[in-house]
């Protein structure tokens, strides 16, 4: 009787150890995608105080945050494309290429980012084929002009000394600009979101739940 009990205990702790090790590996290998936002977006052609409807530049600052506490990120070149709606009064720019047109693009050269770090990328793009006069008329009615920014890159994560495989990352944001030429709201960043966001909250809750369950099991059997 005693012997088989001992064996059962041994077996159980072996399984638990195995389970915990697996959980530990899974926790240390899982990665969080970078969090990106547009912190500045300035269109001189739309600034009412300037009379420069022929200035075709858009200036912006893109912020990329690495939320991983212990993993670096390597970004490939980041492609950014800018679009407006064919209807100057629209307050958002749809995904349908039939009702929008691309007005500019630019590339941010790939880079490496340490764990927990923030990168601020100031850049600009020259636009073409935009009737800024028409957009300025829209702003006379105290509304906003909407732009869409599409972000495309691939990232890989550095875990200790090696990199994970590349992961495509496609994000977008709808940016509204008022007659100051700056985005609204002015002070708050605009998050770039993926077309189909993953239920991140649910996922983390599940992890916490399984860790708690394992701890309870261990405590119960010790
Ligand atoms: C865009 O227009 C083309 C031709 O008119 C049509 O075949 C296509 O379905 C349209 N696309 C969308 C997404 O509406
Ligand atoms: C630009 O828009 C204005 C106002 O809507 C219009 O009068 C003008 O003809 C347009 N210019 C071009 C080149 O389409
Ligand atoms: C501005 O608003 C007026 C009244 O609502 C409208 O008649 C006019 O077409 C609008 N202008 C533009 C450029 O949207
Ligand atoms: C970015 O643009 C370049 C050149 O157009 C293209 O070769 C590359 O595949 C693009 N990258 C992504 C992630 O879309
Ligand atoms: C708009 O232009 C005015 C006049 O040059 C300038 O003082 C102001 O800073 C510009 N607005 C923004 C948001 O940069």
Short mmCIF file of C-alpha atoms and ligand atoms in Angstrom, two decimals:
data_model
loop_
_atom_site.label_atom_id
_atom_site.label_comp_id
_atom_site.label_asym_id
_atom_site.label_seq_id
_atom_site.Cartn_x
_atom_site.Cartn_y
_atom_site.Cartn_z
CA UNK A 1 0.00 0.00 0.00
CA UNK A 2 2.68 2.42 1.20
CA UNK A 3 4.85 1.75 -1.84
CA UNK A 4 2.13 2.40 -4.38
CA UNK A 5 1.22 5.62 -2.49
CA UNK A 6 4.82 6.79 -2.74
CA UNK A 7 4.86 6.02 -6.41
CA UNK A 8 1.62 7.93 -6.94
CA UNK A 9 3.05 10.97 -5.15
CA UNK A 10 6.22 10.81 -7.14
CA UNK A 11 4.30 10.49 -10.40
CA UNK A 12 2.09 13.42 -9.50
CA UNK A 13 4.95 15.74 -8.61
CA UNK A 14 6.69 14.71 -11.83
CA UNK A 15 3.61 15.67 -13.85
CA UNK A 16 3.27 18.93 -11.93
CA UNK A 17 6.91 19.82 -12.47
CA UNK A 18 6.55 19.06 -16.15
CA UNK A 19 3.39 21.18 -16.34
CA UNK A 20 5.03 24.10 -14.54
CA UNK A 21 8.10 23.92 -16.73
CA UNK A 22 5.89 23.97 -19.82
CA UNK A 23 3.95 26.92 -18.40
CA UNK A 24 7.19 28.74 -17.61
CA UNK A 25 8.52 28.23 -21.14
CA UNK A 26 5.25 29.32 -22.66
CA UNK A 27 5.19 32.46 -20.52
CA UNK A 28 8.76 33.37 -21.38
CA UNK A 29 8.29 32.70 -25.10
CA UNK A 30 5.04 34.58 -25.62
CA UNK A 31 5.45 38.02 -27.15
CA UNK A 32 3.40 41.19 -27.23
CA UNK A 33 3.13 43.17 -30.44
CA UNK A 34 4.53 46.70 -30.49
CA UNK A 35 2.06 49.48 -29.66
CA UNK A 36 2.10 52.25 -32.24
CA UNK A 37 0.49 55.66 -32.31
CA UNK A 38 0.55 58.90 -34.24
CA UNK A 39 1.54 61.66 -31.82
CA UNK A 40 1.81 64.53 -34.31
CA UNK A 41 0.25 65.05 -37.70
CA UNK A 42 0.53 68.46 -39.34
CA UNK A 43 -0.75 69.47 -42.79
CA UNK A 44 0.47 73.03 -43.54
CA UNK A 45 -1.90 73.28 -46.55
CA UNK A 46 -4.85 73.10 -44.14
CA UNK A 47 -3.53 75.66 -41.65
CA UNK A 48 -5.92 78.58 -41.92
CA UNK A 49 -3.34 81.06 -40.60
CA UNK A 50 -1.00 80.17 -43.43
CA UNK A 51 -2.04 80.72 -47.00
CA UNK A 52 -0.19 77.85 -48.59
CA UNK A 53 -2.60 75.53 -50.42
CA UNK A 54 0.32 74.54 -52.64
CA UNK A 55 2.41 73.12 -49.82
CA UNK A 56 2.06 69.39 -50.39
CA UNK A 57 3.85 68.09 -47.26
CA UNK A 58 2.44 66.18 -44.31
CA UNK A 59 4.63 66.12 -41.19
CA UNK A 60 4.09 63.46 -38.55
CA UNK A 61 5.59 61.67 -35.59
CA UNK A 62 5.06 57.96 -35.15
CA UNK A 63 5.69 56.42 -31.75
CA UNK A 64 6.47 52.72 -31.41
CA UNK A 65 6.50 51.12 -27.97
CA UNK A 66 7.95 47.75 -27.11
CA UNK A 67 5.66 46.46 -24.34
CA UNK A 68 7.81 43.36 -23.71
CA UNK A 69 9.73 43.59 -20.44
CA UNK A 70 12.48 41.20 -21.48
CA UNK A 71 12.44 40.92 -25.28
CA UNK A 72 13.92 43.16 -27.95
CA UNK A 73 12.18 43.85 -31.26
CA UNK A 74 13.69 44.07 -34.73
CA UNK A 75 11.56 46.05 -37.20
CA UNK A 76 11.92 45.63 -40.95
CA UNK A 77 11.39 48.80 -43.00
CA UNK A 78 8.06 50.32 -42.04
CA UNK A 79 5.90 51.29 -45.03
CA UNK A 80 3.46 54.09 -44.38
CA UNK A 81 0.79 55.08 -46.87
CA UNK A 82 -1.58 58.02 -46.63
CA UNK A 83 -5.06 58.17 -48.14
CA UNK A 84 -8.06 60.46 -48.25
CA UNK A 85 -11.66 59.86 -49.16
CA UNK A 86 -12.96 60.91 -52.57
CA UNK A 87 -15.67 62.74 -50.64
CA UNK A 88 -13.93 65.69 -48.93
CA UNK A 89 -16.72 65.85 -46.31
CA UNK A 90 -16.19 62.29 -45.04
CA UNK A 91 -14.99 62.13 -41.42
CA UNK A 92 -13.42 58.72 -41.86
CA UNK A 93 -11.63 57.06 -44.75
CA UNK A 94 -12.96 53.63 -45.64
CA UNK A 95 -10.98 50.61 -46.72
CA UNK A 96 -12.70 50.45 -50.05
CA UNK A 97 -10.14 51.53 -52.67
CA UNK A 98 -13.03 52.62 -54.93
CA UNK A 99 -13.96 55.47 -52.62
CA UNK A 100 -10.48 56.52 -51.47
CA UNK A 101 -7.27 57.53 -53.06
CA UNK A 102 -3.70 57.20 -51.95
CA UNK A 103 -1.94 60.56 -51.74
CA UNK A 104 1.51 59.71 -50.43
CA UNK A 105 3.84 57.19 -48.86
CA UNK A 106 7.10 57.03 -47.03
CA UNK A 107 9.37 54.44 -45.44
CA UNK A 108 10.94 54.39 -42.00
CA UNK A 109 14.20 52.46 -42.15
CA UNK A 110 14.15 49.25 -40.10
CA UNK A 111 15.67 49.36 -36.62
CA UNK A 112 16.19 47.46 -33.37
CA UNK A 113 14.46 48.35 -30.13
CA UNK A 114 15.41 47.21 -26.63
CA UNK A 115 12.88 45.82 -24.14
CA UNK A 116 10.43 48.31 -22.67
CA UNK A 117 11.72 51.08 -24.99
CA UNK A 118 9.88 53.84 -26.86
CA UNK A 119 10.90 55.08 -30.31
CA UNK A 120 9.80 58.43 -31.73
CA UNK A 121 10.08 58.71 -35.50
CA UNK A 122 9.66 62.18 -36.98
CA UNK A 123 9.09 62.09 -40.70
CA UNK A 124 7.18 63.66 -43.56
CA UNK A 125 5.68 62.74 -46.90
CA UNK A 126 5.07 64.72 -50.07
CA UNK A 127 1.54 64.26 -51.35
CA UNK A 128 0.29 64.46 -54.88
CA UNK A 129 -3.07 64.68 -56.59
CA UNK A 130 -4.83 66.41 -53.68
CA UNK A 131 -7.10 69.39 -54.27
CA UNK A 132 -6.23 71.18 -51.02
CA UNK A 133 -8.45 74.11 -52.01
CA UNK A 134 -11.47 71.80 -51.89
CA UNK A 135 -10.42 70.54 -48.44
CA UNK A 136 -9.95 74.10 -47.20
CA UNK A 137 -13.52 74.85 -48.28
CA UNK A 138 -14.71 71.89 -46.20
CA UNK A 139 -12.88 73.32 -43.19
CA UNK A 140 -14.66 76.67 -43.65
CA UNK A 141 -17.70 74.83 -42.35
CA UNK A 142 -15.72 74.09 -39.18
CA UNK A 143 -15.47 70.35 -39.69
CA UNK A 144 -12.42 68.14 -40.09
CA UNK A 145 -10.59 66.48 -42.95
CA UNK A 146 -9.97 62.77 -42.50
CA UNK A 147 -6.81 60.91 -43.48
CA UNK A 148 -6.04 57.23 -43.25
CA UNK A 149 -2.57 56.05 -42.37
CA UNK A 150 -1.67 52.45 -43.20
CA UNK A 151 1.32 50.90 -41.51
CA UNK A 152 3.00 47.73 -42.79
CA UNK A 153 6.13 46.03 -41.57
CA UNK A 154 7.41 42.72 -40.23
CA UNK A 155 8.87 42.26 -36.76
CA UNK A 156 10.88 39.59 -35.02
CA UNK A 157 11.47 39.33 -31.29
CA UNK A 158 14.77 38.74 -29.55
CA UNK A 159 14.53 36.21 -26.74
CA UNK A 160 17.84 35.97 -24.87
CA UNK A 161 20.26 35.43 -27.78
CA UNK A 162 18.07 34.34 -30.63
CA UNK A 163 15.30 35.80 -32.78
CA UNK A 164 11.81 34.44 -33.37
CA UNK A 165 10.59 34.11 -36.95
CA UNK A 166 9.27 37.22 -38.73
CA UNK A 167 5.71 38.27 -38.06
CA UNK A 168 3.80 40.57 -40.45
CA UNK A 169 2.30 43.61 -38.77
CA UNK A 170 -0.38 45.65 -40.54
CA UNK A 171 -1.99 48.52 -38.67
CA UNK A 172 -4.01 51.58 -39.51
CA UNK A 173 -5.46 54.75 -38.08
CA UNK A 174 -8.00 57.35 -39.08
CA UNK A 175 -6.60 60.82 -38.41
CA UNK A 176 -8.76 63.95 -38.36
CA UNK A 177 -7.23 67.36 -39.02
CA UNK A 178 -8.91 70.69 -38.27
CA UNK A 179 -8.30 74.18 -39.65
CA UNK A 180 -5.14 74.59 -37.57
CA UNK A 181 -3.62 71.94 -39.84
CA UNK A 182 -2.93 69.74 -36.79
CA UNK A 183 -4.73 66.50 -35.89
CA UNK A 184 -7.52 66.46 -33.33
CA UNK A 185 -7.29 65.83 -30.47
CA UNK A 186 -4.03 67.73 -30.51
CA UNK A 187 -2.38 66.42 -27.34
CA UNK A 188 -3.51 62.81 -27.40
CA UNK A 189 -1.89 60.18 -29.62
CA UNK A 190 -3.99 58.22 -32.11
CA UNK A 191 -3.51 54.47 -31.75
CA UNK A 192 -2.83 52.40 -34.82
CA UNK A 193 -4.99 49.30 -34.65
CA UNK A 194 -5.05 46.11 -36.64
CA UNK A 195 -7.97 45.32 -38.94
CA UNK A 196 -9.00 42.40 -36.71
CA UNK A 197 -7.69 43.02 -33.17
CA UNK A 198 -6.96 39.90 -31.13
CA UNK A 199 -8.85 39.59 -27.85
CA UNK A 200 -5.70 40.43 -25.85
CA UNK A 201 -7.54 41.02 -22.56
CA UNK A 202 -9.14 37.59 -22.63
CA UNK A 203 -5.84 35.95 -23.40
CA UNK A 204 -4.01 37.52 -20.43
CA UNK A 205 -6.91 36.70 -18.10
CA UNK A 206 -6.60 33.07 -19.20
CA UNK A 207 -2.87 33.04 -18.39
CA UNK A 208 -3.48 34.49 -14.91
CA UNK A 209 -6.22 31.94 -14.37
CA UNK A 210 -4.03 28.96 -15.33
CA UNK A 211 -1.14 30.16 -13.16
CA UNK A 212 -3.46 30.51 -10.18
CA UNK A 213 -4.93 27.09 -10.82
CA UNK A 214 -1.47 25.48 -10.94
CA UNK A 215 -0.46 27.19 -7.69
CA UNK A 216 -3.64 26.01 -5.98
CA UNK A 217 -3.02 22.47 -7.18
CA UNK A 218 0.57 22.50 -5.91
CA UNK A 219 -0.41 23.91 -2.52
CA UNK A 220 -3.21 21.37 -2.26
CA UNK A 221 -0.88 18.42 -2.92
CA UNK A 222 2.15 19.47 -0.85
C1 LIG B 1 -14.71 48.50 -56.88
O1 LIG B 1 -15.21 48.72 -58.19
C2 LIG B 1 -15.10 47.59 -59.05
C3 LIG B 1 -15.49 48.00 -60.45
O2 LIG B 1 -16.56 48.94 -60.43
C4 LIG B 1 -15.98 46.47 -58.50
O3 LIG B 1 -15.88 45.33 -59.30
C5 LIG B 1 -15.49 46.13 -57.08
O4 LIG B 1 -16.33 45.15 -56.50
C6 LIG B 1 -15.49 47.36 -56.20
N1 LIG B 1 -14.86 47.01 -54.94
C7 LIG B 1 -15.45 47.22 -53.78
C8 LIG B 1 -14.69 46.78 -52.56
O5 LIG B 1 -16.55 47.74 -53.66
C1 LIG B 2 -10.36 72.20 -56.51
O1 LIG B 2 -11.51 72.45 -55.73
C2 LIG B 2 -12.05 73.75 -55.97
C3 LIG B 2 -13.18 73.95 -54.96
O2 LIG B 2 -13.95 72.80 -54.80
C4 LIG B 2 -12.52 73.83 -57.41
O3 LIG B 2 -13.06 75.14 -57.65
C5 LIG B 2 -11.31 73.61 -58.33
O4 LIG B 2 -11.74 73.57 -59.69
C6 LIG B 2 -10.65 72.27 -57.98
N1 LIG B 2 -9.41 72.19 -58.74
C7 LIG B 2 -9.10 71.12 -59.46
C8 LIG B 2 -7.77 71.17 -60.16
O5 LIG B 2 -9.83 70.14 -59.53
C1 LIG B 3 -20.98 74.29 -45.93
O1 LIG B 3 -22.23 74.25 -45.27
C2 LIG B 3 -23.27 74.80 -46.05
C3 LIG B 3 -24.53 74.80 -45.19
O2 LIG B 3 -24.64 73.63 -44.42
C4 LIG B 3 -23.46 73.96 -47.34
O3 LIG B 3 -24.49 74.51 -48.13
C5 LIG B 3 -22.16 73.96 -48.11
O4 LIG B 3 -22.25 73.10 -49.22
C6 LIG B 3 -21.01 73.48 -47.21
N1 LIG B 3 -19.77 73.63 -47.95
C7 LIG B 3 -18.94 72.63 -48.12
C8 LIG B 3 -17.70 72.93 -48.88
O5 LIG B 3 -19.13 71.51 -47.64
C1 LIG B 4 7.27 47.79 -48.16
O1 LIG B 4 7.45 48.33 -49.45
C2 LIG B 4 8.47 47.67 -50.20
C3 LIG B 4 8.63 48.43 -51.50
O2 LIG B 4 7.41 48.80 -52.06
C4 LIG B 4 8.06 46.21 -50.40
O3 LIG B 4 9.08 45.53 -51.11
C5 LIG B 4 7.89 45.56 -49.04
O4 LIG B 4 7.42 44.23 -49.20
C6 LIG B 4 6.87 46.34 -48.22
N1 LIG B 4 6.81 45.75 -46.87
C7 LIG B 4 5.65 45.39 -46.30
C8 LIG B 4 5.74 44.80 -44.94
O5 LIG B 4 4.57 45.56 -46.84
C1 LIG B 5 -0.28 77.54 -38.44
O1 LIG B 5 0.40 78.66 -38.99
C2 LIG B 5 0.67 79.68 -38.04
C3 LIG B 5 1.23 80.87 -38.80
O2 LIG B 5 2.44 80.56 -39.44
C4 LIG B 5 1.65 79.12 -37.01
O3 LIG B 5 1.93 80.12 -36.04
C5 LIG B 5 1.02 77.92 -36.34
O4 LIG B 5 1.93 77.35 -35.43
C6 LIG B 5 0.61 76.89 -37.38
N1 LIG B 5 -0.13 75.82 -36.76
C7 LIG B 5 0.41 74.65 -36.39
C8 LIG B 5 -0.52 73.64 -35.80
O5 LIG B 5 1.60 74.40 -36.57
#
